[in-house]
mmCIF file of C-alpha atoms in Angstrom:
data_model
loop_
_atom_site.group_PDB
_atom_site.id
_atom_site.type_symbol
_atom_site.label_atom_id
_atom_site.label_comp_id
_atom_site.label_asym_id
_atom_site.label_seq_id
_atom_site.Cartn_x
_atom_site.Cartn_y
_atom_site.Cartn_z
ATOM 1 C CA UNK L 1 2.441 3.006 25.980
ATOM 2 C CA UNK L 2 2.929 6.795 26.162
ATOM 3 C CA UNK L 3 4.753 7.164 22.777
ATOM 4 C CA UNK L 4 1.693 5.256 20.796
ATOM 5 C CA UNK L 5 -0.805 8.563 21.696
ATOM 6 C CA UNK L 6 2.164 10.867 21.120
ATOM 7 C CA UNK L 7 2.517 9.269 17.340
ATOM 8 C CA UNK L 8 -1.214 9.552 16.934
ATOM 9 C CA UNK L 9 -0.927 13.373 17.728
ATOM 10 C CA UNK L 10 1.766 13.761 15.260
ATOM 11 C CA UNK L 11 -0.353 12.256 12.586
ATOM 12 C CA UNK L 12 -3.106 14.248 13.541
ATOM 13 C CA UNK L 13 -0.792 17.440 13.126
ATOM 14 C CA UNK L 14 0.148 16.368 9.721
ATOM 15 C CA UNK L 15 -3.462 15.672 8.767
ATOM 16 C CA UNK L 16 -4.148 19.221 9.884
ATOM 17 C CA UNK L 17 -1.360 20.331 7.881
ATOM 18 C CA UNK L 18 -2.411 18.514 4.593
ATOM 19 C CA UNK L 19 -5.941 20.165 4.971
ATOM 20 C CA UNK L 20 -4.305 23.733 4.327
ATOM 21 C CA UNK L 21 -1.902 23.005 1.700
ATOM 22 C CA UNK L 22 -2.569 23.205 -1.952
ATOM 23 C CA UNK L 23 -3.433 25.870 -4.820
ATOM 24 C CA UNK L 24 -6.669 27.028 -3.470
ATOM 25 C CA UNK L 25 -6.577 29.498 -0.618
ATOM 26 C CA UNK L 26 -8.026 27.654 2.340
ATOM 27 C CA UNK L 27 -6.862 28.861 5.756
ATOM 28 C CA UNK L 28 -8.456 29.928 8.912
ATOM 29 C CA UNK L 29 -8.878 33.443 7.591
ATOM 30 C CA UNK L 30 -10.718 32.575 4.432
ATOM 31 C CA UNK L 31 -12.841 29.847 6.223
ATOM 32 C CA UNK L 32 -13.990 32.553 8.655
ATOM 33 C CA UNK L 33 -13.486 35.745 6.690
ATOM 34 C CA UNK L 34 -12.893 36.640 3.145
ATOM 35 C CA UNK L 35 -14.534 33.958 1.011
ATOM 36 C CA UNK L 36 -16.000 31.255 3.351
ATOM 37 C CA UNK L 37 -18.276 29.339 0.976
ATOM 38 C CA UNK L 38 -15.820 29.011 -1.593
ATOM 39 C CA UNK L 39 -13.016 27.774 1.184
ATOM 40 C CA UNK L 40 -15.497 25.712 2.832
ATOM 41 C CA UNK L 41 -16.497 23.657 -0.355
ATOM 42 C CA UNK L 42 -12.825 23.178 -1.251
ATOM 43 C CA UNK L 43 -12.133 21.905 2.208
ATOM 44 C CA UNK L 44 -15.077 19.529 2.379
ATOM 45 C CA UNK L 45 -15.192 18.144 -1.257
ATOM 46 C CA UNK L 46 -11.340 18.059 -1.922
ATOM 47 C CA UNK L 47 -8.817 18.413 1.100
ATOM 48 C CA UNK L 48 -10.605 16.427 3.644
ATOM 49 C CA UNK L 49 -11.245 13.568 1.472
ATOM 50 C CA UNK L 50 -7.766 13.871 0.210
ATOM 51 C CA UNK L 51 -6.216 13.758 3.629
ATOM 52 C CA UNK L 52 -8.497 10.599 4.813
ATOM 53 C CA UNK L 53 -7.672 8.725 1.870
ATOM 54 C CA UNK L 54 -4.003 9.349 2.437
ATOM 55 C CA UNK L 55 -4.403 7.796 5.807
ATOM 56 C CA UNK L 56 -6.521 5.151 5.010
ATOM 57 C CA UNK L 57 -4.198 4.213 1.911
ATOM 58 C CA UNK L 58 -1.059 4.585 3.984
ATOM 59 C CA UNK L 59 -1.960 2.409 6.841
ATOM 60 C CA UNK L 60 -3.627 -0.280 4.644
ATOM 61 C CA UNK L 61 -0.432 -0.782 2.406
ATOM 62 C CA UNK L 62 1.909 -0.910 5.479
ATOM 63 C CA UNK L 63 -0.216 -3.435 7.263
ATOM 64 C CA UNK L 64 -0.501 -5.411 3.813
ATOM 65 C CA UNK L 65 3.400 -5.272 3.572
ATOM 66 C CA UNK L 66 3.809 -6.587 7.115
ATOM 67 C CA UNK L 67 1.108 -9.154 6.666
ATOM 68 C CA UNK L 68 2.869 -10.414 3.449
ATOM 69 C CA UNK L 69 6.272 -10.324 5.118
ATOM 70 C CA UNK L 70 4.653 -12.510 7.989
ATOM 71 C CA UNK L 71 3.283 -15.283 5.621
ATOM 72 C CA UNK L 72 6.151 -15.378 3.264
ATOM 73 C CA UNK L 73 8.862 -15.190 6.017
ATOM 74 C CA UNK L 74 10.916 -12.731 4.200
ATOM 75 C CA UNK L 75 11.492 -9.032 5.176
ATOM 76 C CA UNK L 76 12.019 -7.807 1.729
ATOM 77 C CA UNK L 77 8.451 -8.619 0.391
ATOM 78 C CA UNK L 78 5.728 -6.383 -0.085
ATOM 79 C CA UNK L 79 2.714 -6.303 -2.573
ATOM 80 C CA UNK L 80 4.757 -4.288 -5.345
ATOM 81 C CA UNK L 81 8.088 -6.946 -4.985
ATOM 82 C CA UNK L 82 5.656 -10.103 -5.077
ATOM 83 C CA UNK L 83 3.226 -9.497 -8.263
ATOM 84 C CA UNK L 84 0.313 -8.603 -6.087
ATOM 85 C CA UNK L 85 0.156 -4.887 -7.312
ATOM 86 C CA UNK L 86 0.959 -5.667 -10.971
ATOM 87 C CA UNK L 87 -1.716 -8.513 -11.120
ATOM 88 C CA UNK L 88 -4.021 -5.891 -9.380
ATOM 89 C CA UNK L 89 -3.096 -3.306 -12.487
ATOM 90 C CA UNK L 90 -3.770 -6.015 -14.937
ATOM 91 C CA UNK L 91 -7.307 -6.823 -13.612
ATOM 92 C CA UNK L 92 -8.223 -3.050 -13.539
ATOM 93 C CA UNK L 93 -6.899 -2.933 -17.119
ATOM 94 C CA UNK L 94 -9.020 -6.253 -18.159
ATOM 95 C CA UNK L 95 -12.122 -4.783 -16.654
ATOM 96 C CA UNK L 96 -11.922 -1.331 -18.265
ATOM 97 C CA UNK L 97 -11.418 -3.326 -21.609
ATOM 98 C CA UNK L 98 -14.163 -6.009 -21.288
ATOM 99 C CA UNK L 99 -16.697 -4.448 -18.813
ATOM 100 C CA UNK L 100 -16.315 -0.666 -18.833
ATOM 101 C CA UNK L 101 -19.626 -0.021 -17.098
ATOM 102 C CA UNK L 102 -18.885 -2.081 -14.332
ATOM 103 C CA UNK L 103 -19.311 -0.054 -11.008
ATOM 104 C CA UNK L 104 -16.035 0.682 -9.113
ATOM 105 C CA UNK L 105 -16.745 -2.161 -6.430
ATOM 106 C CA UNK L 106 -16.799 -4.676 -8.903
ATOM 107 C CA UNK L 107 -13.607 -3.240 -10.577
ATOM 108 C CA UNK L 108 -12.223 -3.787 -7.223
ATOM 109 C CA UNK L 109 -13.150 -7.235 -6.788
ATOM 110 C CA UNK L 110 -11.965 -8.288 -9.931
ATOM 111 C CA UNK L 111 -8.689 -6.748 -9.521
ATOM 112 C CA UNK L 112 -8.306 -8.365 -6.002
ATOM 113 C CA UNK L 113 -9.134 -11.582 -7.539
ATOM 114 C CA UNK L 114 -6.235 -10.992 -10.049
ATOM 115 C CA UNK L 115 -3.888 -9.791 -7.092
ATOM 116 C CA UNK L 116 -4.900 -13.226 -5.081
ATOM 117 C CA UNK L 117 -4.219 -15.092 -8.559
ATOM 118 C CA UNK L 118 -0.781 -13.378 -8.993
ATOM 119 C CA UNK L 119 0.336 -13.613 -5.200
ATOM 120 C CA UNK L 120 -0.546 -17.558 -5.472
ATOM 121 C CA UNK L 121 1.512 -17.656 -8.462
ATOM 122 C CA UNK L 122 4.267 -15.898 -6.432
ATOM 123 C CA UNK L 123 4.226 -18.759 -3.516
ATOM 124 C CA UNK L 124 4.077 -21.423 -6.343
ATOM 125 C CA UNK L 125 7.213 -20.453 -7.833
ATOM 126 C CA UNK L 126 8.947 -19.825 -4.636
ATOM 127 C CA UNK L 127 8.253 -23.540 -3.650
ATOM 128 C CA UNK L 128 9.970 -24.610 -6.956
ATOM 129 C CA UNK L 129 13.044 -22.198 -6.396
ATOM 130 C CA UNK L 130 15.926 -23.287 -4.128
ATOM 131 C CA UNK L 131 16.119 -20.410 -1.762
ATOM 132 C CA UNK L 132 19.799 -19.911 -0.765
ATOM 133 C CA UNK L 133 19.493 -16.304 0.040
ATOM 134 C CA UNK L 134 16.524 -14.220 1.100
ATOM 135 C CA UNK L 135 17.245 -11.805 -1.559
ATOM 136 C CA UNK L 136 16.284 -14.612 -3.866
ATOM 137 C CA UNK L 137 12.611 -14.089 -2.986
ATOM 138 C CA UNK L 138 11.926 -10.378 -3.685
ATOM 139 C CA UNK L 139 14.317 -10.972 -6.726
ATOM 140 C CA UNK L 140 11.579 -13.679 -8.066
ATOM 141 C CA UNK L 141 8.574 -11.209 -7.373
ATOM 142 C CA UNK L 142 10.140 -8.313 -9.061
ATOM 143 C CA UNK L 143 10.757 -10.499 -12.002
ATOM 144 C CA UNK L 144 7.044 -12.058 -11.829
ATOM 145 C CA UNK L 145 5.877 -8.404 -11.791
ATOM 146 C CA UNK L 146 8.055 -7.359 -14.697
ATOM 147 C CA UNK L 147 6.405 -10.040 -16.744
ATOM 148 C CA UNK L 148 2.934 -9.381 -15.593
ATOM 149 C CA UNK L 149 3.513 -5.276 -16.267
ATOM 150 C CA UNK L 150 5.061 -6.327 -19.775
ATOM 151 C CA UNK L 151 1.775 -8.090 -20.769
ATOM 152 C CA UNK L 152 -0.203 -5.561 -19.305
ATOM 153 C CA UNK L 153 1.153 -2.657 -21.214
ATOM 154 C CA UNK L 154 1.150 -4.843 -24.467
ATOM 155 C CA UNK L 155 -2.575 -5.380 -24.168
ATOM 156 C CA UNK L 156 -2.895 -1.699 -23.367
ATOM 157 C CA UNK L 157 -0.523 -0.324 -25.984
ATOM 158 C CA UNK L 158 -2.873 -2.477 -28.666
ATOM 159 C CA UNK L 159 -6.130 -1.116 -27.010
ATOM 160 C CA UNK L 160 -5.095 2.671 -26.679
ATOM 161 C CA UNK L 161 -5.382 2.384 -22.911
ATOM 162 C CA UNK L 162 -1.443 2.892 -21.833
ATOM 163 C CA UNK L 163 -2.452 6.288 -20.161
ATOM 164 C CA UNK L 164 -5.046 4.459 -17.838
ATOM 165 C CA UNK L 165 -2.310 1.761 -17.070
ATOM 166 C CA UNK L 166 0.293 4.566 -16.139
ATOM 167 C CA UNK L 167 -2.368 6.225 -13.782
ATOM 168 C CA UNK L 168 -2.553 2.873 -11.739
ATOM 169 C CA UNK L 169 0.883 2.358 -11.806
ATOM 170 C CA UNK L 170 1.855 5.726 -10.203
ATOM 171 C CA UNK L 171 0.167 6.633 -6.947
ATOM 172 C CA UNK L 172 -1.686 10.206 -7.291
ATOM 173 C CA UNK L 173 -4.078 11.599 -4.952
ATOM 174 C CA UNK L 174 -4.586 15.062 -6.673
ATOM 175 C CA UNK L 175 -7.895 13.784 -8.454
ATOM 176 C CA UNK L 176 -9.365 12.388 -5.130
ATOM 177 C CA UNK L 177 -12.710 14.051 -4.400
ATOM 178 C CA UNK L 178 -15.760 13.622 -2.029
ATOM 179 C CA UNK L 179 -17.274 10.153 -3.361
ATOM 180 C CA UNK L 180 -14.339 9.088 -4.977
ATOM 181 C CA UNK L 181 -12.395 7.412 -2.230
ATOM 182 C CA UNK L 182 -14.859 5.850 0.104
ATOM 183 C CA UNK L 183 -13.585 2.280 -1.156
ATOM 184 C CA UNK L 184 -10.295 2.803 1.269
ATOM 185 C CA UNK L 185 -12.928 2.435 4.309
ATOM 186 C CA UNK L 186 -13.121 -1.509 3.063
ATOM 187 C CA UNK L 187 -9.138 -1.738 3.403
ATOM 188 C CA UNK L 188 -9.804 -0.031 6.792
ATOM 189 C CA UNK L 189 -11.859 -2.666 7.750
ATOM 190 C CA UNK L 190 -9.461 -5.230 6.290
ATOM 191 C CA UNK L 191 -6.698 -3.758 8.332
ATOM 192 C CA UNK L 192 -8.923 -4.220 11.411
ATOM 193 C CA UNK L 193 -9.555 -8.169 10.705
ATOM 194 C CA UNK L 194 -5.946 -8.330 10.137
ATOM 195 C CA UNK L 195 -5.385 -6.942 13.700
ATOM 196 C CA UNK L 196 -7.900 -9.178 15.177
ATOM 197 C CA UNK L 197 -6.281 -12.191 13.577
ATOM 198 C CA UNK L 198 -2.668 -10.978 14.598
ATOM 199 C CA UNK L 199 -1.607 -13.686 16.685
ATOM 200 C CA UNK L 200 -2.896 -16.455 14.106
ATOM 201 C CA UNK L 201 -0.482 -14.602 11.504
ATOM 202 C CA UNK L 202 2.210 -14.395 14.120
ATOM 203 C CA UNK L 203 2.162 -17.942 14.467
ATOM 204 C CA UNK L 204 1.715 -19.117 10.864
ATOM 205 C CA UNK L 205 4.724 -17.003 10.334
ATOM 206 C CA UNK L 206 6.654 -19.318 12.254
ATOM 207 C CA UNK L 207 6.088 -22.121 9.419
ATOM 208 C CA UNK L 208 3.452 -24.894 8.764
ATOM 209 C CA UNK L 209 4.843 -27.355 11.312
ATOM 210 C CA UNK L 210 5.012 -25.093 14.322
ATOM 211 C CA UNK L 211 1.521 -23.476 13.653
ATOM 212 C CA UNK L 212 0.213 -26.934 13.246
ATOM 213 C CA UNK L 213 1.726 -28.092 16.609
ATOM 214 C CA UNK L 214 0.041 -25.080 18.332
ATOM 215 C CA UNK L 215 -3.454 -26.156 17.030
ATOM 216 C CA UNK L 216 -3.448 -23.359 14.178
ATOM 217 C CA UNK L 217 -5.075 -24.427 10.760
ATOM 218 C CA UNK L 218 -1.843 -23.007 8.455
ATOM 219 C CA UNK L 219 -3.783 -23.120 5.115
ATOM 220 C CA UNK L 220 -6.794 -21.172 6.380
ATOM 221 C CA UNK L 221 -4.674 -18.422 8.096
ATOM 222 C CA UNK L 222 -2.519 -18.262 4.745
ATOM 223 C CA UNK L 223 -5.648 -17.984 2.710
ATOM 224 C CA UNK L 224 -7.219 -15.172 4.933
ATOM 225 C CA UNK L 225 -3.836 -13.293 4.901
ATOM 226 C CA UNK L 226 -3.661 -13.688 1.102
ATOM 227 C CA UNK L 227 -7.272 -12.178 0.780
ATOM 228 C CA UNK L 228 -6.734 -9.393 2.865
ATOM 229 C CA UNK L 229 -3.128 -8.204 1.376
ATOM 230 C CA UNK L 230 -4.959 -8.762 -2.279
ATOM 231 C CA UNK L 231 -8.120 -7.049 -1.525
ATOM 232 C CA UNK L 232 -6.535 -3.983 0.256
ATOM 233 C CA UNK L 233 -3.945 -3.584 -2.802
ATOM 234 C CA UNK L 234 -6.445 -3.883 -5.008
ATOM 235 C CA UNK L 235 -8.855 -1.123 -3.189
ATOM 236 C CA UNK L 236 -5.745 1.325 -2.922
ATOM 237 C CA UNK L 237 -4.894 0.977 -6.869
ATOM 238 C CA UNK L 238 -8.430 1.452 -7.771
ATOM 239 C CA UNK L 239 -8.577 4.606 -5.976
ATOM 240 C CA UNK L 240 -5.226 6.197 -6.126
ATOM 241 C CA UNK L 241 -2.593 4.087 -8.097
ATOM 242 C CA UNK L 242 0.198 1.994 -6.700
ATOM 243 C CA UNK L 243 2.412 3.240 -3.794
ATOM 244 C CA UNK L 244 5.577 1.568 -4.123
ATOM 245 C CA UNK L 245 8.039 0.404 -1.517
ATOM 246 C CA UNK L 246 5.590 1.616 1.514
ATOM 247 C CA UNK L 247 4.803 -1.929 2.522
ATOM 248 C CA UNK L 248 8.620 -2.750 2.605
ATOM 249 C CA UNK L 249 9.967 0.200 4.318
ATOM 250 C CA UNK L 250 7.557 0.918 7.430
ATOM 251 C CA UNK L 251 7.417 -2.949 8.708
ATOM 252 C CA UNK L 252 11.118 -3.153 8.401
ATOM 253 C CA UNK L 253 11.545 0.172 10.475
ATOM 254 C CA UNK L 254 9.133 -0.647 12.914
ATOM 255 C CA UNK L 255 10.427 -4.241 13.538
ATOM 256 C CA UNK L 256 14.016 -2.895 14.212
ATOM 257 C CA UNK L 257 12.378 -1.341 17.296
ATOM 258 C CA UNK L 258 9.092 -3.471 18.074
ATOM 259 C CA UNK L 259 10.146 -6.881 16.845
ATOM 260 C CA UNK L 260 8.415 -9.691 15.321
ATOM 261 C CA UNK L 261 5.007 -9.984 17.244
ATOM 262 C CA UNK L 262 2.439 -8.709 14.566
ATOM 263 C CA UNK L 263 -0.234 -7.519 17.473
ATOM 264 C CA UNK L 264 1.958 -5.244 19.267
ATOM 265 C CA UNK L 265 3.707 -3.861 15.973
ATOM 266 C CA UNK L 266 0.748 -3.585 13.486
ATOM 267 C CA UNK L 267 -0.656 -0.132 15.458
ATOM 268 C CA UNK L 268 2.958 1.279 14.856
ATOM 269 C CA UNK L 269 2.819 0.117 11.230
ATOM 270 C CA UNK L 270 -0.410 1.428 10.509
ATOM 271 C CA UNK L 271 0.547 4.667 12.248
ATOM 272 C CA UNK L 272 3.850 5.078 10.393
ATOM 273 C CA UNK L 273 2.538 4.095 7.146
ATOM 274 C CA UNK L 274 -0.263 6.862 7.167
ATOM 275 C CA UNK L 275 2.704 9.398 8.606
ATOM 276 C CA UNK L 276 5.115 8.461 5.528
ATOM 277 C CA UNK L 277 2.346 9.010 3.087
ATOM 278 C CA UNK L 278 0.721 12.347 4.532
ATOM 279 C CA UNK L 279 4.525 13.853 4.887
ATOM 280 C CA UNK L 280 5.332 12.707 1.305
ATOM 281 C CA UNK L 281 2.239 14.167 -0.169
ATOM 282 C CA UNK L 282 2.647 17.348 1.565
ATOM 283 C CA UNK L 283 5.931 17.574 0.508
ATOM 284 C CA UNK L 284 5.291 16.772 -3.139
ATOM 285 C CA UNK L 285 2.569 19.766 -2.975
ATOM 286 C CA UNK L 286 5.154 22.280 -1.569
ATOM 287 C CA UNK L 287 8.562 21.363 -3.531
ATOM 288 C CA UNK L 288 7.280 22.654 -7.024
ATOM 289 C CA UNK L 289 4.230 24.679 -5.654
ATOM 290 C CA UNK L 290 1.635 25.591 -7.085
ATOM 291 C CA UNK L 291 2.203 22.211 -8.897
ATOM 292 C CA UNK L 292 2.622 18.878 -7.348
ATOM 293 C CA UNK L 293 4.742 15.780 -7.711
ATOM 294 C CA UNK L 294 2.718 12.335 -7.607
ATOM 295 C CA UNK L 295 3.292 10.438 -4.167
ATOM 296 C CA UNK L 296 4.141 7.558 -6.396
ATOM 297 C CA UNK L 297 7.190 9.574 -7.440
ATOM 298 C CA UNK L 298 7.879 10.576 -4.050
ATOM 299 C CA UNK L 299 7.667 7.471 -2.353
ATOM 300 C CA UNK L 300 9.904 5.574 -5.173
ATOM 301 C CA UNK L 301 12.632 7.776 -4.472
ATOM 302 C CA UNK L 302 12.503 7.766 -0.772
ATOM 303 C CA UNK L 303 11.571 4.051 -1.036
ATOM 304 C CA UNK L 304 14.187 2.969 -3.335
ATOM 305 C CA UNK L 305 16.828 4.873 -1.214
ATOM 306 C CA UNK L 306 15.811 3.304 2.237
ATOM 307 C CA UNK L 307 15.320 -0.296 0.539
ATOM 308 C CA UNK L 308 18.885 -0.252 -0.456
ATOM 309 C CA UNK L 309 19.814 1.040 3.028
ATOM 310 C CA UNK L 310 18.152 -2.083 4.397
ATOM 311 C CA UNK L 311 19.803 -4.202 2.002
ATOM 312 C CA UNK L 312 23.281 -2.820 2.908
ATOM 313 C CA UNK L 313 22.547 -2.820 6.671
ATOM 314 C CA UNK L 314 21.551 -6.769 6.564
ATOM 315 C CA UNK L 315 24.648 -7.402 4.469
ATOM 316 C CA UNK L 316 26.841 -5.535 6.774
ATOM 317 C CA UNK L 317 25.433 -7.273 9.633
ATOM 318 C CA UNK L 318 25.662 -10.940 7.778
ATOM 319 C CA UNK L 319 29.487 -9.825 7.200
#
């Protein structure tokens, strides 16, 4: 489809723009004229890793939101409204407390296991709650996430770790440097796995009975999807912190145009997620330049407004 290459080109232009926005003077003039060594160092060590991290994290979290919505069969669910992200932060905090020397990959693995456990608890609670409205599902997730966050912050306060927890709760790419973002390539690989299994996830999203009748092992597909969502969320939080509402907004917007076929919509979700994160990060660097607003704050404002719009739009159609 001709519009997909155009969308990719648009993301590429945003990425190029991101390389030249910041406090340090990095421009074509400095790269090839005034102070080429310093400008090149800033570009390769800071700006390029940051831009790649933005693209990888944005695409991965948007796809995770789409995948979780398909598995739970609810359009208002994403890692930050299902207890997944909060559980990953709890895992990061416990690793920092009990095994501070653990390498970053081990931290991500523990955080991923905690995220998987938290998501499993969310699904178990849903099976016990009468779902008279689709809005009950995200409310249950938000309440579960609030309980997990309260427990995390209580322990962190007692152990003088509240600043670290706050850092994981608020997405921020300002500290991304070469050697501190590579974990996100794992999330890109998991996104590729999600694309390869997209048809199975689409069938699983129709319910256990339909999936079984079509020869799909519903339990295994659900397990694979939850592992992808949990490990992707853990990788993003371990690298740059939580990016709220991204996995909720992007899949909903894409589904309005592309429908619910995951294989057809997943590339659009990934591109739009990367583009939205790039745009928010660039805006955060420009609004109060030379300072910057963390992307978690930017996405919180934009995402909450769009979330309310989607809620009102759904209620309007229901009426």
